[in-house]
Amino acid sequence: MDFRTDMAVERRDLYRKANHLENEIDGVECEEEEIEDIKITRVKISNAQGEEALQKPIGNYITIDVKKINNIATEKEDKIVETISKELAAIVDKHIKKEEEIMIVGLGNLYSTPDSLGSRVVNEVEITRHIKIYLPQYIDENTRSISAISPGVLGTTGIESAEIIRGIVDKVKPKMILAIDSLCSKNVSRINKSIQISDTGIVPGGGVGNARDELSEKTLGIPVIALGVPTVVEMASITNDCLDLFIEDLQKKAESNDVLNKLKDEDNYQRIKEALIPNDYNFIVTPKEIDELIDSMKDIISRGINEAL
Amino acid sequence: MDFRTDMAVERRDLYRKANHLENEIDGVECEEEEIEDIKITRVKISNAQGEEALQKPIGNYITIDVKKINNIATEKEDKIVETISKELAAIVDKHIKKEEEIMIVGLGNLYSTPDSLGSRVVNEVEITRHIKIYLPQYIDENTRSISAISPGVLGTTGIESAEIIRGIVDKVKPKMILAIDSLCSKNVSRINKSIQISDTGIVPGGGVGNARDELSEKTLGIPVIALGVPTVVEMASITNDCLDLFIEDLQKKAESNDVLNKLKDEDNYQRIKEALIPNDYNFIVTPKEIDELIDSMKDIISRGINEAL
Amino acid sequence: MDFRTDMAVERRDLYRKANHLENEIDGVECEEEEIEDIKITRVKISNAQGEEALQKPIGNYITIDVKKINNIATEKEDKIVETISKELAAIVDKHIKKEEEIMIVGLGNLYSTPDSLGSRVVNEVEITRHIKIYLPQYIDENTRSISAISPGVLGTTGIESAEIIRGIVDKVKPKMILAIDSLCSKNVSRINKSIQISDTGIVPGGGVGNARDELSEKTLGIPVIALGVPTVVEMASITNDCLDLFIEDLQKKAESNDVLNKLKDEDNYQRIKEALIPNDYNFIVTPKEIDELIDSMKDIISRGINEAL
Amino acid sequence: MDFRTDMAVERRDLYRKANHLENEIDGVECEEEEIEDIKITRVKISNAQGEEALQKPIGNYITIDVKKINNIATEKEDKIVETISKELAAIVDKHIKKEEEIMIVGLGNLYSTPDSLGSRVVNEVEITRHIKIYLPQYIDENTRSISAISPGVLGTTGIESAEIIRGIVDKVKPKMILAIDSLCSKNVSRINKSIQISDTGIVPGGGVGNARDELSEKTLGIPVIALGVPTVVEMASITNDCLDLFIEDLQKKAESNDVLNKLKDEDNYQRIKEALIPNDYNFIVTPKEIDELIDSMKDIISRGINEAL
């Protein structure tokens, strides 16, 4: 299966639907919780079967879905921040001790609005490493040491993000990476309204077709927590979904139509992509309000991180 | 017909296709010219039939299509600038004299990248009105007086752009408006690669469903030249096109299928829009590189304007 | 006297010092209040003598001085916002009724960081005018109608800000203008730490040497409240102050030195300006952190305005 | 001597003036060249005496002074770009071969306008390293491999720039570093009008009082070329200069005045700094047009680099 989404929760739904599963996937556990307007879905991939089914490494994937992030009341925003903070703190505490050093990595391209979330969050989080080293008298000795870096993207630096991070980790020697990234979803209603927290590392740029070396405990020797927000849906992906809906509709009316049945079983993604989309640019589907939404999300995420760490 | 595009050239193609016309539409004239990589299409709406067919006022609509605007050689960029400049100068000269005052109006929302072109061009064009008034000794007396304004958008100001422009025109009394705007196209391959110049005025925000009072000779008493660049395609629009392609393909294979024939004749736009798209945001299709593309286009357009005026 | 500051409170101090006054200036009243870290100074110019002494129109000038605006605790920021909101509401209520329409005008140049405060605040304030007109069912009928506009600067538009505002006021017919602007101070310690609220109108760009037509009840026919924040000190101004300090110091030591006495009586501003400063640019003194400070101040001011109105 | 400037050419002038030298400083060579409006000064520190006098390492320091960088004719800009390109190419060729890999390092803080030049240039230069590695068929095999990185500043990352660079250099193994930085000058007329190119490495943040580990052949094992542009003058520095001018003037008139003579011999910088400047922020002197100037300079520098490499 070619999922074309970075969200574990969506991959689980797609896999179950494609395989007509009523029960849970073998090797996958899932539980849901709702707090007021906020829905938390915890997907756990627990063995190799689950790993192969969802094409994601063994580990935990928490999705926080909210209704809206801009123009909301202060209390609603505080509640979202608190939820992110709590989930993030819980997953961090599973892997390292309270005082151990974390390096926050803002992935993506600052100069491309839908891909700028990581870099912009890095600019807002509270950094303590330099104070602990140069001005320890001004800071509580139990404060966790936090550093942060935006490695840029391959097209701008000529260097893989993972290679840059490995070089810096060798010098700074943090005990954990917290990587912030923009994700790709299959569902327009999740754009800028979902936060996925996982403890299985990340492949920078993985969701939009230009996969690079991964950032993970395997490659860096320290746990890598990833916090991602879907900011785009690929156009060919959404158009394909739309066709599926339509073909289903047609089938209901024109039953036993062999041509249609055959079409339905195929994945028309590649065909649509070739037919509709000129190859100079990567076309994406995004809300017109993307600049404002990234701005609100940046505030929420950085507050969530500051409170958690 | 609901065209869902601001481009006269696209409306002409859509109308002819929908009405199976081999010949030109009554009341519409069209001529094409190619200069190296640049294609110029001149659509002229000459009477009420043409006006009704394309749902655009009588007048001239020039479309300049280019292959690429970013990362191109200096000479290619100079050629594009020169073409815009020549076409713009010709249309301006049809309506006012060499030395008569022009006010440039940058429509759209500076804080929404795909909608920011107009405001950003205004920041780059050469302004002379204040020099002619306050420091006439520093400027050639034949220099045309140019002023420029970005009225913002209704959501940010609470006031219609057209109302703001009317207020300023009453005081400044220019002889012509040159309005710069982002447009909506039906064709992803035109995004940030097309420039439409027309002499029939403009309805700010017209292409994306939130039409306001128009800017035109009728409402302002002076000619309104509009220079627009398509920066977005509506998602429902592109998905609808994709379905049409598919249904055609199905029909070829499963001929005389009544259900399909019926579907094809319907406009599924509204149904798709309702089914697929949550109503909080306006989803658009845009290249991932939109920030960089708007930046390149802003340079090209402002150079074209500076040379033309 | 050439004050080279837009702050009434600074002009009062300078005038009293220059004229060796122990008592209050005739036609000027002044009272101070301190709430925790926040100092409020209310200067009232009550007659023509006061007007002539301070070269500011008759009316009220409230200065709110704070210790710090960035990297402060949420409660401190809330306290500053509340103070601005209270003072602003009081002065607005003196002039118009609760439900009467206000137009917020963001003066200055968005593309020049130290001069961008007005335009940036306009982008953050809550606008209601269009909702009251087009969607009255979504808003409480007692909500005040608020619109907002950033007219840009003469160098970018070729049109005086005052002329643009007059044109728009003629169409929109608000009952009051609230103008936001960056000010010039004589005191580096006030930069981005002071807010002046006055009810006497404003001369856009007045403080930095390029005075334009004023915005005031006299020119617009409606009250003009101005809210300004000092963001720059002129270099020649600060150097002149420094020389005064030095000459005083010299005089204490080298008494009856005629040359020095003479120097002291002169205003060396123009001489310093000519000697030290090349005339291509306007040199200003500003904190290195100006981008961050403008950003914090923009948030504080827009919250203050939203709460007040 | 405390020079308070990063420019070797200014240090030479200050040293000679302070020591009343008519001849060249021992261990320093200097030659000047003028090409139309552009002045090139080549200062060479050739031995330990020169090093000690100017407090700069042995090596070459080329200063390119221009009259103006914004709103100039295309040919003038081309001439400046060509000069930078030629001087840079010459100094690069002294140290590495035509095809050897270079890493461009943009120092400074993107979010602080006067300090953002380095990061902004990095975003504009042409990067080839990833194409040579992943798509070698699309690029001439003799093209030099270029990568680029913006390490951010200590306050934002918690990590010394030099430490980040060392980590990345260890992985990427370029043959030379080209570091771009904003500099501190003593002369307001040099702000955004001067380019210094040197082959002796750089101390990030060196000029504004927060010196960090240096980037140099000694610390990185490869040559470090630095290209810097003065964007600020410290306020206390300029005020001190102004006092010197004034005291000179006083002395001419009031000869043999012992108090004045004594004052003149002192360095009043510290006293002025303490007296005039509150310690919360770093006050700088900068042109009001700094945003626009940085933008123009970024274009010129990145074109110069692209042509040179």
Short mmCIF file of C-alpha atoms in Angstrom, two decimals, chain A residues 288, chain B residues 6 107-108 115 181-182 202-212:
data_model
loop_
_atom_site.label_atom_id
_atom_site.label_comp_id
_atom_site.label_asym_id
_atom_site.label_seq_id
_atom_site.Cartn_x
_atom_site.Cartn_y
_atom_site.Cartn_z
CA LYS A 288 -6.09 29.89 1.80
CA ASP B 6 -11.00 34.82 -13.76
CA LEU B 107 -5.50 44.39 -4.23
CA GLY B 108 -5.39 41.36 -1.95
CA ASP B 115 -3.11 36.60 -2.22
CA ASP B 181 -4.55 41.30 -8.23
CA SER B 182 -4.15 37.57 -7.70
CA ILE B 202 -12.04 44.34 -11.82
CA VAL B 203 -14.17 42.93 -9.02
CA PRO B 204 -11.80 42.54 -6.04
CA GLY B 205 -11.93 39.00 -4.70
CA GLY B 206 -14.22 38.11 -7.61
CA GLY B 207 -12.58 34.85 -8.43
CA VAL B 208 -12.75 33.17 -5.06
CA GLY B 209 -16.38 33.60 -4.24
CA ASN B 210 -16.41 36.75 -2.18
CA ALA B 211 -17.28 39.30 -4.86
CA ARG B 212 -17.42 42.96 -3.78
#
